[in-house]
């Protein structure tokens, strides 16, 4: 906004306070003043003061014609003949061609000139190619200071009235209503509103706030309610471009948010002209979880995009508002209140659309939606405005884990129905809102307006009622294997070629089967209570939760919820397939998958292991972990769990201390079953999100070189895991890069013995790291090794005592 004049700096949140302190600090409060005089007298004085302050703004003449303006200017010149040529005499009037613009009529050199004052965006005006200025009064001030390209500067004006508040950037004074709000006196506010001398309800103070802006920011709901009763203009913005709803969010006032929308029908999608933020962006930035929830409950569109194309969720992420992020992640849209049959034309071409719209007389706001010819899966919106049909592409994409539709830079909307509802409430960038639809029987139907939508009942929360649109399945991935070439390692798979896990009862076809998630145990979202975040996984956060019912029985079970926040449908399938495998596993040393919850977001529901990951535990509580008790026991348990996996012919591929979870100090479990694989590209995936922690450091040479994974390569990783344990969480190979580690290993070198590691254990590690996979021990041997080690006696004793 380089051309914008005037102050766009954010006013401090407490500018109301500044007012209270500065402007009124020397004044008695209204209630004090009322001891000496009547309210009517105070209001009359206040009015006189406001008029005096606005005296220099009385150049506005409303809706008068160009001729009338010229006549007024001529008369004034005659009247003040004594004053040279009256150059610079002017007035401002409403534009005759546009409802949002103004005209400036000006005399110079004995001639009259007329200029269009154009509103480029809400509240911002310019004349020709002059600067864009916030507030029409600021624009006049700009041309009063100097001609700036006009034939003369503006010197004097024909007496009219001050311009309306909605086109002003700020007011000149705080009136009694502003002051009563600052004093928080609802009774006084109500008395003022009842008086014939009540100030203009839309009047702005010096920060551009109306009384309702102040009350909303302060969350004074009694007063907000009273002010709403006086029918204020709810589209008015303060100096920062904030509506009252933005202010309620900045002030973190969820109850006010509800009130403004329910009672006032404030539109939550109104953007700030400075940055395109809607109130939801403000709530997200502030980290106000309650305002975020309130807005979503009141049907605010969840993923609007700002001028920088950021959604409130992006903003929350940027400012690390984890609570707010979670609200968006768990957000379940309610059904849109419009019906596809009223406007969707699956067979129609662009030409056919124009024909149909013409048949219905190209009524402004008449629209229909049809498939796009340009790209399969996209749609087109055909909309009439001023007797001309316009066509907009409705694209779709994956935003995080959602499939969304959007027009240009507009909001991401969760279905075509939501899109129609959004754009029928407001134009939001289109030439006009969608006002009438035309259906396949050529019937024209009026769309509800925003206020109508507010009053329509929300459809009942039928869980199956809302189904997001799914994109067409690209033919390239349908039922075929990913290409492999002999020169590049084959993409890692959780199953080695020779060892497939026993397949679920209804085995998916070979290759890349679509997951029949019907085989997964589904957990109803109703039976899940989400709690705090306990970790960050590759796909999103991991939350603690409580399961209230499981397999038809009432329960109160602690659970871990692994959220799936990946954008691609492909990954979702993989994610589900891994879950399917995990569901088959049942062992004390393996984290139990209880089921999946389809959300959105999609979640894996697992048993909860209160002590979290072994790696973190080793780093955080090293003194609680003793070599002969805990470490020996844990090593044998991991080997036992891996033995079970081996029996099930399952290759883990990601065995590492970070993926061992601790139930109690005497029970650890293996987690993370090849979920990494679900991203489709093993190495990139780790690079992307695990920073310095390369899985290469856990990989056997044959896995690194040939992408070959087997029980023997899991044994190599087990050796690295042991090394992490006995070094109490150190990072294997330190700062070495992946490629350096590969060279280090190839030259025959190995990790050295951690300080506290007994020789026998280090010898086990070295055997796990034999270059020849066949020479490595099996998990069966490894388990025996730990249990038969005389040192394990302590662990066994420990286990017994704690049973
Ligand atoms: P990813 O598969 O993306 O690597 P993880 O399963 O490793 O995700 O989970 C990330 C973190 O979340 C873990 O380090 C752990 O702290 C926590 N976590 C995951 N699952 C559980 C669980 N079942 N019980 C307790 N904490 C868990
Ligand atoms: Mg992990």
PDB file of N, CA, C and O in Angstrom, residues 185-214:
ATOM      1  N   UNK A 185     -20.968   2.841  32.209  1.00  0.00           N
ATOM      2  CA  UNK A 185     -22.223   3.117  32.893  1.00  0.00           C
ATOM      3  C   UNK A 185     -23.412   2.810  31.970  1.00  0.00           C
ATOM      4  O   UNK A 185     -23.840   3.638  31.175  1.00  0.00           O
ATOM      5  N   UNK A 186     -23.947   1.598  32.101  1.00  0.00           N
ATOM      6  CA  UNK A 186     -25.014   1.153  31.197  1.00  0.00           C
ATOM      7  C   UNK A 186     -26.272   1.994  31.369  1.00  0.00           C
ATOM      8  O   UNK A 186     -26.970   2.303  30.401  1.00  0.00           O
ATOM      9  N   UNK A 187     -26.547   2.380  32.630  1.00  0.00           N
ATOM     10  CA  UNK A 187     -27.777   3.145  32.887  1.00  0.00           C
ATOM     11  C   UNK A 187     -27.692   4.492  32.161  1.00  0.00           C
ATOM     12  O   UNK A 187     -28.641   4.934  31.499  1.00  0.00           O
ATOM     13  N   UNK A 188     -26.517   5.097  32.269  1.00  0.00           N
ATOM     14  CA  UNK A 188     -26.299   6.386  31.621  1.00  0.00           C
ATOM     15  C   UNK A 188     -26.414   6.250  30.093  1.00  0.00           C
ATOM     16  O   UNK A 188     -27.035   7.073  29.426  1.00  0.00           O
ATOM     17  N   UNK A 189     -25.819   5.166  29.570  1.00  0.00           N
ATOM     18  CA  UNK A 189     -25.888   4.942  28.125  1.00  0.00           C
ATOM     19  C   UNK A 189     -27.357   4.862  27.696  1.00  0.00           C
ATOM     20  O   UNK A 189     -27.774   5.480  26.715  1.00  0.00           O
ATOM     21  N   UNK A 190     -28.146   4.157  28.499  1.00  0.00           N
ATOM     22  CA  UNK A 190     -29.548   3.992  28.134  1.00  0.00           C
ATOM     23  C   UNK A 190     -30.284   5.338  28.195  1.00  0.00           C
ATOM     24  O   UNK A 190     -31.122   5.636  27.346  1.00  0.00           O
ATOM     25  N   UNK A 191     -29.945   6.174  29.185  1.00  0.00           N
ATOM     26  CA  UNK A 191     -30.584   7.497  29.279  1.00  0.00           C
ATOM     27  C   UNK A 191     -30.188   8.380  28.091  1.00  0.00           C
ATOM     28  O   UNK A 191     -31.020   9.081  27.513  1.00  0.00           O
ATOM     29  N   UNK A 192     -28.909   8.314  27.737  1.00  0.00           N
ATOM     30  CA  UNK A 192     -28.447   9.141  26.613  1.00  0.00           C
ATOM     31  C   UNK A 192     -29.153   8.726  25.333  1.00  0.00           C
ATOM     32  O   UNK A 192     -29.611   9.561  24.553  1.00  0.00           O
ATOM     33  N   UNK A 193     -29.266   7.395  25.149  1.00  0.00           N
ATOM     34  CA  UNK A 193     -29.892   6.903  23.919  1.00  0.00           C
ATOM     35  C   UNK A 193     -31.358   7.334  23.834  1.00  0.00           C
ATOM     36  O   UNK A 193     -31.896   7.523  22.741  1.00  0.00           O
ATOM     37  N   UNK A 194     -31.992   7.485  24.996  1.00  0.00           N
ATOM     38  CA  UNK A 194     -33.410   7.850  25.008  1.00  0.00           C
ATOM     39  C   UNK A 194     -33.631   9.347  24.775  1.00  0.00           C
ATOM     40  O   UNK A 194     -34.738   9.784  24.491  1.00  0.00           O
ATOM     41  N   UNK A 195     -32.578  10.121  24.903  1.00  0.00           N
ATOM     42  CA  UNK A 195     -32.736  11.578  24.801  1.00  0.00           C
ATOM     43  C   UNK A 195     -32.832  12.050  23.345  1.00  0.00           C
ATOM     44  O   UNK A 195     -32.170  11.507  22.470  1.00  0.00           O
ATOM     45  N   UNK A 196     -33.659  13.104  23.121  1.00  0.00           N
ATOM     46  CA  UNK A 196     -33.708  13.670  21.762  1.00  0.00           C
ATOM     47  C   UNK A 196     -32.362  14.300  21.365  1.00  0.00           C
ATOM     48  O   UNK A 196     -32.093  14.475  20.176  1.00  0.00           O
ATOM     49  N   UNK A 197     -31.545  14.621  22.350  1.00  0.00           N
ATOM     50  CA  UNK A 197     -30.229  15.211  22.054  1.00  0.00           C
ATOM     51  C   UNK A 197     -29.114  14.176  21.949  1.00  0.00           C
ATOM     52  O   UNK A 197     -27.935  14.517  22.022  1.00  0.00           O
ATOM     53  N   UNK A 198     -29.497  12.916  21.825  1.00  0.00           N
ATOM     54  CA  UNK A 198     -28.482  11.846  21.752  1.00  0.00           C
ATOM     55  C   UNK A 198     -27.529  12.105  20.588  1.00  0.00           C
ATOM     56  O   UNK A 198     -27.957  12.414  19.476  1.00  0.00           O
ATOM     57  N   UNK A 199     -26.226  11.979  20.815  1.00  0.00           N
ATOM     58  CA  UNK A 199     -25.282  12.163  19.706  1.00  0.00           C
ATOM     59  C   UNK A 199     -25.488  11.099  18.624  1.00  0.00           C
ATOM     60  O   UNK A 199     -26.106  10.062  18.880  1.00  0.00           O
ATOM     61  N   UNK A 200     -24.952  11.353  17.465  1.00  0.00           N
ATOM     62  CA  UNK A 200     -24.995  10.395  16.356  1.00  0.00           C
ATOM     63  C   UNK A 200     -24.403   9.064  16.845  1.00  0.00           C
ATOM     64  O   UNK A 200     -23.260   9.023  17.298  1.00  0.00           O
ATOM     65  N   UNK A 201     -25.171   8.009  16.744  1.00  0.00           N
ATOM     66  CA  UNK A 201     -24.728   6.699  17.235  1.00  0.00           C
ATOM     67  C   UNK A 201     -23.467   6.222  16.497  1.00  0.00           C
ATOM     68  O   UNK A 201     -22.654   5.474  17.029  1.00  0.00           O
ATOM     69  N   UNK A 202     -23.297   6.704  15.266  1.00  0.00           N
ATOM     70  CA  UNK A 202     -22.144   6.285  14.450  1.00  0.00           C
ATOM     71  C   UNK A 202     -20.942   7.223  14.570  1.00  0.00           C
ATOM     72  O   UNK A 202     -19.961   7.055  13.850  1.00  0.00           O
ATOM     73  N   UNK A 203     -21.036   8.225  15.461  1.00  0.00           N
ATOM     74  CA  UNK A 203     -19.945   9.203  15.547  1.00  0.00           C
ATOM     75  C   UNK A 203     -18.647   8.527  15.983  1.00  0.00           C
ATOM     76  O   UNK A 203     -18.645   7.652  16.859  1.00  0.00           O
ATOM     77  N   UNK A 204     -17.568   8.940  15.343  1.00  0.00           N
ATOM     78  CA  UNK A 204     -16.252   8.383  15.681  1.00  0.00           C
ATOM     79  C   UNK A 204     -15.496   9.322  16.605  1.00  0.00           C
ATOM     80  O   UNK A 204     -15.666  10.533  16.535  1.00  0.00           O
ATOM     81  N   UNK A 205     -14.638   8.755  17.434  1.00  0.00           N
ATOM     82  CA  UNK A 205     -13.755   9.585  18.251  1.00  0.00           C
ATOM     83  C   UNK A 205     -12.411   9.721  17.535  1.00  0.00           C
ATOM     84  O   UNK A 205     -12.289   9.377  16.363  1.00  0.00           O
ATOM     85  N   UNK A 206     -11.414  10.176  18.247  1.00  0.00           N
ATOM     86  CA  UNK A 206     -10.143  10.456  17.583  1.00  0.00           C
ATOM     87  C   UNK A 206      -9.408   9.214  17.077  1.00  0.00           C
ATOM     88  O   UNK A 206      -8.505   9.314  16.268  1.00  0.00           O
ATOM     89  N   UNK A 207      -9.767   8.046  17.598  1.00  0.00           N
ATOM     90  CA  UNK A 207      -9.147   6.829  17.046  1.00  0.00           C
ATOM     91  C   UNK A 207     -10.080   6.172  16.031  1.00  0.00           C
ATOM     92  O   UNK A 207      -9.831   5.060  15.589  1.00  0.00           O
ATOM     93  N   UNK A 208     -11.130   6.887  15.691  1.00  0.00           N
ATOM     94  CA  UNK A 208     -12.042   6.346  14.683  1.00  0.00           C
ATOM     95  C   UNK A 208     -13.012   5.332  15.255  1.00  0.00           C
ATOM     96  O   UNK A 208     -13.677   4.618  14.514  1.00  0.00           O
ATOM     97  N   UNK A 209     -13.069   5.233  16.585  1.00  0.00           N
ATOM     98  CA  UNK A 209     -13.972   4.249  17.204  1.00  0.00           C
ATOM     99  C   UNK A 209     -15.343   4.852  17.440  1.00  0.00           C
ATOM    100  O   UNK A 209     -15.448   5.987  17.914  1.00  0.00           O
ATOM    101  N   UNK A 210     -16.366   4.083  17.157  1.00  0.00           N
ATOM    102  CA  UNK A 210     -17.706   4.477  17.577  1.00  0.00           C
ATOM    103  C   UNK A 210     -17.886   3.979  19.010  1.00  0.00           C
ATOM    104  O   UNK A 210     -17.058   3.203  19.514  1.00  0.00           O
ATOM    105  N   UNK A 211     -18.992   4.421  19.634  1.00  0.00           N
ATOM    106  CA  UNK A 211     -19.264   3.956  20.998  1.00  0.00           C
ATOM    107  C   UNK A 211     -19.318   2.424  21.022  1.00  0.00           C
ATOM    108  O   UNK A 211     -18.818   1.778  21.948  1.00  0.00           O
ATOM    109  N   UNK A 212     -19.880   1.834  19.961  1.00  0.00           N
ATOM    110  CA  UNK A 212     -20.008   0.376  19.922  1.00  0.00           C
ATOM    111  C   UNK A 212     -18.637  -0.299  19.759  1.00  0.00           C
ATOM    112  O   UNK A 212     -18.402  -1.380  20.311  1.00  0.00           O
ATOM    113  N   UNK A 213     -17.721   0.319  19.022  1.00  0.00           N
ATOM    114  CA  UNK A 213     -16.357  -0.214  18.946  1.00  0.00           C
ATOM    115  C   UNK A 213     -15.768  -0.332  20.352  1.00  0.00           C
ATOM    116  O   UNK A 213     -15.167  -1.334  20.715  1.00  0.00           O
ATOM    117  N   UNK A 214     -15.956   0.745  21.132  1.00  0.00           N
ATOM    118  CA  UNK A 214     -15.372   0.754  22.475  1.00  0.00           C
ATOM    119  C   UNK A 214     -16.010  -0.299  23.358  1.00  0.00           C
ATOM    120  O   UNK A 214     -15.324  -1.040  24.054  1.00  0.00           O
TER     121      UNK A 214
END
